[in-house]
Coordinates of C-alpha atoms in Angstrom, one line a residue:
M213 CA 93.8 118.7 107.1
A214 CA 94.5 115.8 109.5
E215 CA 96.9 113.0 108.6
V216 CA 95.7 109.4 108.7
L217 CA 97.7 106.2 108.7
V218 CA 96.6 103.4 106.4
T219 CA 98.4 100.1 107.0
G220 CA 99.0 98.0 103.9
G221 CA 98.8 100.8 101.3
S222 CA 99.9 98.6 98.4
G223 CA 97.1 96.1 98.8
Y224 CA 93.7 96.1 97.0
L225 CA 91.5 97.6 99.8
G226 CA 94.4 99.7 101.2
S227 CA 94.8 101.4 97.9
W228 CA 91.1 102.3 97.7
C229 CA 91.0 103.5 101.3
T230 CA 94.0 105.8 100.5
L231 CA 92.2 107.1 97.4
A232 CA 89.1 107.8 99.4
L233 CA 91.0 109.7 102.1
L234 CA 93.0 111.7 99.6
T235 CA 89.8 112.6 97.7
A236 CA 88.2 113.7 100.9
G237 CA 91.2 116.1 101.6
F238 CA 93.1 114.1 104.2
S239 CA 96.9 113.7 104.2
V240 CA 97.8 110.0 104.2
R241 CA 100.7 108.1 105.5
T242 CA 100.8 104.4 104.5
T243 CA 102.9 101.5 105.4
V244 CA 104.6 98.9 103.2
R245 CA 107.0 96.1 104.1
D246 CA 109.5 97.2 101.5
L247 CA 110.0 100.9 100.4
A248 CA 110.8 99.6 96.9
R249 CA 107.0 99.3 96.5
E250 CA 106.4 103.1 96.8
P251 CA 106.3 103.6 93.0
Q252 CA 103.7 100.8 92.8
V253 CA 101.6 102.5 95.5
R254 CA 101.7 105.8 93.7
A255 CA 101.0 104.2 90.3
Q256 CA 97.9 102.4 91.6
L257 CA 96.6 105.7 93.0
L258 CA 97.2 107.3 89.6
I259 CA 95.2 104.6 87.9
G260 CA 92.4 105.4 90.4
G261 CA 92.5 109.0 89.3
V262 CA 94.6 110.7 92.1
D263 CA 98.2 112.1 91.8
A264 CA 99.0 111.9 95.5
G265 CA 102.1 114.1 95.4
E266 CA 103.1 115.4 98.8
S267 CA 99.7 114.5 100.3
L268 CA 101.0 110.9 100.6
R269 CA 104.0 109.6 102.6
V270 CA 105.1 106.0 102.3
V271 CA 106.8 104.5 105.3
R272 CA 108.3 101.1 106.1
A273 CA 106.7 99.0 108.8
D274 CA 106.0 95.2 109.0
L275 CA 103.2 93.8 111.1
Q276 CA 105.6 91.1 112.3
D277 CA 108.2 93.5 113.5
D278 CA 108.2 96.3 116.2
A279 CA 110.5 98.5 114.1
G280 CA 109.0 101.5 112.4
W281 CA 105.5 101.6 114.0
R282 CA 106.2 104.4 116.5
E283 CA 107.4 106.6 113.6
A284 CA 104.6 105.4 111.3
V285 CA 101.8 106.5 113.6
A286 CA 103.3 109.6 115.2
G287 CA 101.2 112.7 114.6
C288 CA 98.3 110.8 113.0
E289 CA 94.7 111.5 114.1
A290 CA 93.4 108.2 113.1
V291 CA 94.5 104.8 111.8
L292 CA 92.8 102.6 109.2
H293 CA 94.3 99.2 110.0
V294 CA 93.7 97.4 106.7
A295 CA 96.8 95.2 106.4
S296 CA 96.8 91.5 107.3
P297 CA 99.8 89.2 107.5
T298 CA 100.2 87.0 104.4
L299 CA 101.6 83.6 103.9
T300 CA 103.1 82.5 100.5
R301 CA 102.1 78.9 101.2
V302 CA 99.4 76.9 102.9
P303 CA 99.9 77.0 106.7
R304 CA 101.0 73.8 108.3
T305 CA 99.2 74.7 111.5
D306 CA 96.5 77.3 112.2
D307 CA 98.8 79.1 114.6
E308 CA 101.1 80.0 111.6
M309 CA 98.3 82.3 110.5
V310 CA 96.5 83.1 113.8
R311 CA 99.5 84.3 115.8
P312 CA 100.8 86.8 113.3
A313 CA 97.3 88.2 112.8
I314 CA 96.9 88.8 116.6
D315 CA 100.4 90.1 117.1
G316 CA 100.2 92.4 114.2
T317 CA 96.9 93.9 115.3
L318 CA 98.1 94.4 118.8
R319 CA 101.3 96.0 117.5
V320 CA 99.3 98.6 115.6
L321 CA 97.0 99.3 118.5
R322 CA 99.8 99.7 121.0
A323 CA 101.6 102.2 118.7
A324 CA 98.3 104.1 118.1
R325 CA 97.6 104.3 121.9
K326 CA 101.1 105.6 122.7
A327 CA 100.8 108.2 119.9
G328 CA 97.5 109.5 121.2
V329 CA 95.5 108.5 118.1
R330 CA 91.8 109.2 118.5
R331 CA 90.4 106.2 116.7
V332 CA 91.5 103.0 114.9
V333 CA 89.3 101.5 112.2
M334 CA 90.2 97.8 111.8
T335 CA 89.4 95.8 108.7
S336 CA 88.0 92.5 109.9
A337 CA 85.9 90.2 107.8
I338 CA 82.6 88.3 107.5
G339 CA 84.9 85.4 108.4
A340 CA 84.8 86.7 112.0
I341 CA 81.0 86.6 112.0
A342 CA 79.4 83.9 109.9
Y343 CA 81.4 80.6 110.2
G344 CA 81.0 77.6 112.5
H345 CA 77.3 78.1 113.0
A346 CA 74.3 75.7 112.5
P347 CA 72.2 76.5 109.3
R348 CA 69.8 79.4 109.9
D349 CA 67.1 81.3 108.0
T350 CA 68.0 84.8 109.3
P351 CA 70.9 87.0 108.1
F352 CA 74.0 87.3 110.2
T353 CA 74.5 90.5 112.1
E354 CA 77.2 92.2 114.1
Q355 CA 76.0 90.4 117.2
D356 CA 77.3 87.2 115.8
W357 CA 80.8 85.8 116.1
T358 CA 82.4 82.9 114.3
N359 CA 82.8 79.8 116.4
V360 CA 86.5 79.2 116.5
D361 CA 86.0 75.7 118.0
A362 CA 84.2 74.5 114.9
D363 CA 85.8 73.0 111.8
I364 CA 86.8 76.3 110.1
A365 CA 89.8 77.3 108.0
P366 CA 92.8 79.1 109.5
Y367 CA 91.9 82.4 107.7
Q368 CA 88.5 82.6 109.4
R369 CA 90.0 81.6 112.8
S370 CA 92.7 84.2 112.4
K371 CA 90.3 87.0 111.5
T372 CA 88.0 86.2 114.5
L373 CA 90.8 85.9 117.1
A374 CA 92.5 89.0 115.8
E375 CA 89.3 91.1 116.0
R376 CA 88.5 89.7 119.5
A377 CA 92.1 90.6 120.6
A378 CA 91.5 94.1 119.4
W379 CA 88.3 94.6 121.3
D380 CA 89.9 93.1 124.4
F381 CA 92.9 95.4 124.1
V382 CA 90.8 98.6 123.8
A383 CA 88.6 97.5 126.7
G384 CA 91.5 96.7 129.0
E385 CA 94.4 98.8 127.9
G386 CA 93.0 101.4 125.4
R387 CA 93.1 104.4 127.8
G388 CA 90.6 106.3 125.6
L389 CA 91.5 104.9 122.3
E390 CA 88.4 104.3 120.2
L391 CA 87.9 101.3 117.9
S392 CA 85.5 100.5 115.1
T393 CA 85.7 97.4 112.8
V394 CA 84.5 96.9 109.3
N395 CA 83.6 93.3 108.3
P396 CA 83.2 93.0 104.6
T397 CA 81.7 90.1 102.7
G398 CA 83.3 89.2 99.3
V399 CA 85.0 92.3 98.0
L400 CA 84.8 93.1 94.3
G401 CA 85.2 96.1 92.1
P402 CA 87.7 97.8 89.7
V403 CA 91.3 96.6 90.0
L404 CA 94.3 98.9 90.2
S405 CA 96.9 96.2 89.8
A406 CA 97.2 92.4 89.7
D407 CA 97.1 92.3 93.6
Y408 CA 93.8 90.4 93.8
S409 CA 91.5 89.6 96.7
P410 CA 90.2 86.0 96.9
S411 CA 86.9 87.1 95.5
L412 CA 88.6 88.8 92.6
I413 CA 90.6 85.6 91.9
A414 CA 87.3 83.7 91.6
I415 CA 85.9 86.2 89.1
A416 CA 89.2 86.1 87.1
R417 CA 89.1 82.3 87.0
M418 CA 85.5 82.3 85.8
L419 CA 86.4 84.7 83.0
D420 CA 89.6 82.9 81.8
G421 CA 88.0 79.4 81.8
S422 CA 90.3 78.0 84.5
M423 CA 87.2 77.3 86.8
P424 CA 85.6 74.3 85.3
A425 CA 82.5 74.3 87.6
L426 CA 81.0 76.6 90.2
L427 CA 81.3 75.8 93.9
P428 CA 78.0 75.5 95.7
F429 CA 78.0 78.3 98.4
A430 CA 76.3 81.7 98.9
T431 CA 77.7 84.8 100.5
G432 CA 77.3 88.5 100.3
Y433 CA 79.4 90.7 98.1
V434 CA 80.3 94.4 98.2
D435 CA 82.1 97.0 96.1
V436 CA 85.6 97.9 97.3
R437 CA 84.8 101.6 96.8
D438 CA 81.9 101.2 99.2
V439 CA 84.0 99.4 101.7
A440 CA 86.5 102.2 101.6
A441 CA 83.7 104.7 102.1
L442 CA 82.5 102.8 105.1
H443 CA 86.0 102.9 106.6
L444 CA 85.9 106.8 106.3
L445 CA 82.5 106.9 108.0
A446 CA 83.7 104.6 110.7
M447 CA 86.6 106.9 111.2
T448 CA 84.8 110.2 111.3
E449 CA 81.3 109.6 112.7
P450 CA 80.9 109.8 116.5
A451 CA 78.2 107.1 116.4
A452 CA 80.8 104.6 115.0
A453 CA 83.0 104.4 118.1
G454 CA 82.8 101.0 119.7
E455 CA 80.8 99.4 116.8
R456 CA 81.2 96.6 114.3
F457 CA 79.9 97.1 110.8
I458 CA 79.1 94.4 108.2
A459 CA 79.8 95.7 104.7
T460 CA 77.5 93.9 102.2
A461 CA 75.5 95.3 99.2
G462 CA 72.4 93.2 99.7
P463 CA 71.2 89.6 100.0
S464 CA 73.7 86.8 99.5
L465 CA 74.4 85.4 96.1
W466 CA 75.2 81.8 95.1
L467 CA 78.3 81.6 92.9
R468 CA 76.0 80.6 90.0
D469 CA 74.1 83.9 90.4
V470 CA 77.4 85.8 90.1
A471 CA 78.3 83.8 87.0
A472 CA 74.8 84.6 85.5
V473 CA 75.4 88.4 86.0
L474 CA 78.8 88.1 84.2
R475 CA 77.2 86.3 81.3
D476 CA 74.3 88.7 81.1
R477 CA 76.3 91.9 81.3
L478 CA 79.5 91.0 79.4
G479 CA 78.0 88.8 76.6
E480 CA 80.6 87.1 74.5
R481 CA 83.4 88.3 76.7
A482 CA 82.1 86.0 79.4
A483 CA 81.9 83.0 77.1
K484 CA 84.3 81.0 79.3
V485 CA 82.3 81.5 82.5
P486 CA 81.1 78.1 83.7
T487 CA 77.4 77.3 83.8
R488 CA 77.6 74.0 85.7
E489 CA 77.5 73.9 89.5
M490 CA 79.6 71.3 91.2
P491 CA 77.6 68.7 93.2
L492 CA 78.1 69.3 97.0
W493 CA 79.6 65.9 97.5
A494 CA 82.2 66.5 94.9
A495 CA 83.0 70.0 96.3
R496 CA 83.5 68.5 99.7
A497 CA 85.8 65.8 98.3
L498 CA 87.8 68.5 96.4
S499 CA 88.2 70.5 99.6
R500 CA 90.2 67.6 101.1
V501 CA 92.9 67.9 98.5
N502 CA 92.7 71.5 97.0
P503 CA 94.1 74.2 99.4
Q504 CA 91.9 77.0 97.8
V505 CA 88.7 75.0 98.2
R506 CA 89.8 73.8 101.6
S507 CA 89.6 77.4 102.9
L508 CA 85.9 77.4 101.9
R509 CA 85.0 74.0 103.2
A510 CA 82.8 75.4 106.1
A511 CA 80.8 77.4 103.5
L512 CA 80.1 74.6 101.0
G513 CA 76.4 74.1 100.6
R514 CA 75.7 77.0 103.0
D515 CA 74.0 80.4 102.5
L516 CA 76.0 82.9 104.6
D517 CA 73.6 85.8 104.2
A518 CA 74.3 88.9 106.3
T519 CA 72.8 92.4 106.7
A520 CA 74.4 95.8 106.6
E521 CA 71.4 97.4 108.4
R522 CA 73.6 98.8 111.1
A523 CA 75.9 100.7 108.8
E524 CA 73.0 102.0 106.8
R525 CA 71.1 103.1 109.9
L526 CA 73.8 104.5 112.1
L527 CA 76.1 106.0 109.4
G528 CA 73.9 106.5 106.4
W529 CA 76.1 104.2 104.3
K530 CA 74.6 103.3 100.9
P531 CA 76.3 100.6 98.8
R532 CA 75.8 100.6 95.0
P533 CA 73.9 97.7 93.3
I534 CA 76.1 94.6 93.4
E535 CA 75.1 93.6 89.8
D536 CA 76.8 96.8 88.6
T537 CA 79.9 96.0 90.7
I538 CA 80.1 92.4 89.3
A539 CA 79.9 93.8 85.8
E540 CA 82.6 96.5 86.5
T541 CA 84.8 93.8 88.1
G542 CA 84.6 91.7 84.9
E543 CA 85.3 94.7 82.7
S544 CA 88.3 95.7 84.8
L545 CA 89.8 92.2 84.9
L546 CA 89.4 91.8 81.2
A547 CA 91.1 95.1 80.5
L548 CA 94.0 94.3 82.8
A549 CA 94.5 90.9 81.1
K550 CA 95.0 92.5 77.7

């Protein structure tokens, strides 16, 4: 079976993409910044139900360094570019997040082109689609792009500019390299370790009582297993070449709706989940001093609804009900906290 490279194999989505590939019979090569993390990668896969054995190779490559990428991608038929550069602190300027995101993406694409890779599937985000727009009554689609000239957070700007750079590279220098992107909304689902996505952190804070009130914003949510499945479809289906795919499990939910599902499905175990929604004026004031809330300032008071109609129509993708995912997320986080 063909070998596929997954960048960022120790991360939340990277682990689930690796699990999906191994389960489908592919051999997987995955990158980490430090080879000391290989035991962690294999342990996460084991929790997910797969003993990878020799079907998995872990290699060292850093998105901010040229070293290792030629070897990482050599002989691979496809690449799932899931990894994103991370900062351990709030960036002083947007460029501290934007430049590494663009450079890392182009580094992977250049290596893939030189190695003769057939297709790269890049993990983008709803942050490259739904931000910086005037309020609207219709869902966002893949035709939309975030307005990087608006007052948006560095994360959304970096995702947008990195994805645009990827499409520009393939159009101008790809030489036959195919590209698809997957743009997930808030990613939830079972956890394999304490490496949480921002959406998972929000659920964890609801459950442990450290979130005193719910922020007023609405967005879509999707199960991490369904996002991984969409990556595989985008990698294998001929119709996916040259396409963007929003990954969302249905209409958007306000954070108060997510909290209500947790309380309904988990009962007493969700006793600390807040019931009060923060007034919009207070949330906007908080966004000026709190780095986590600041990253959401463009979404406050907004409904960022989006549709996955394209993935469902072109690829036959069918996400599971998001209420089940929210409940499983809570169950998984509570089990990990024990």
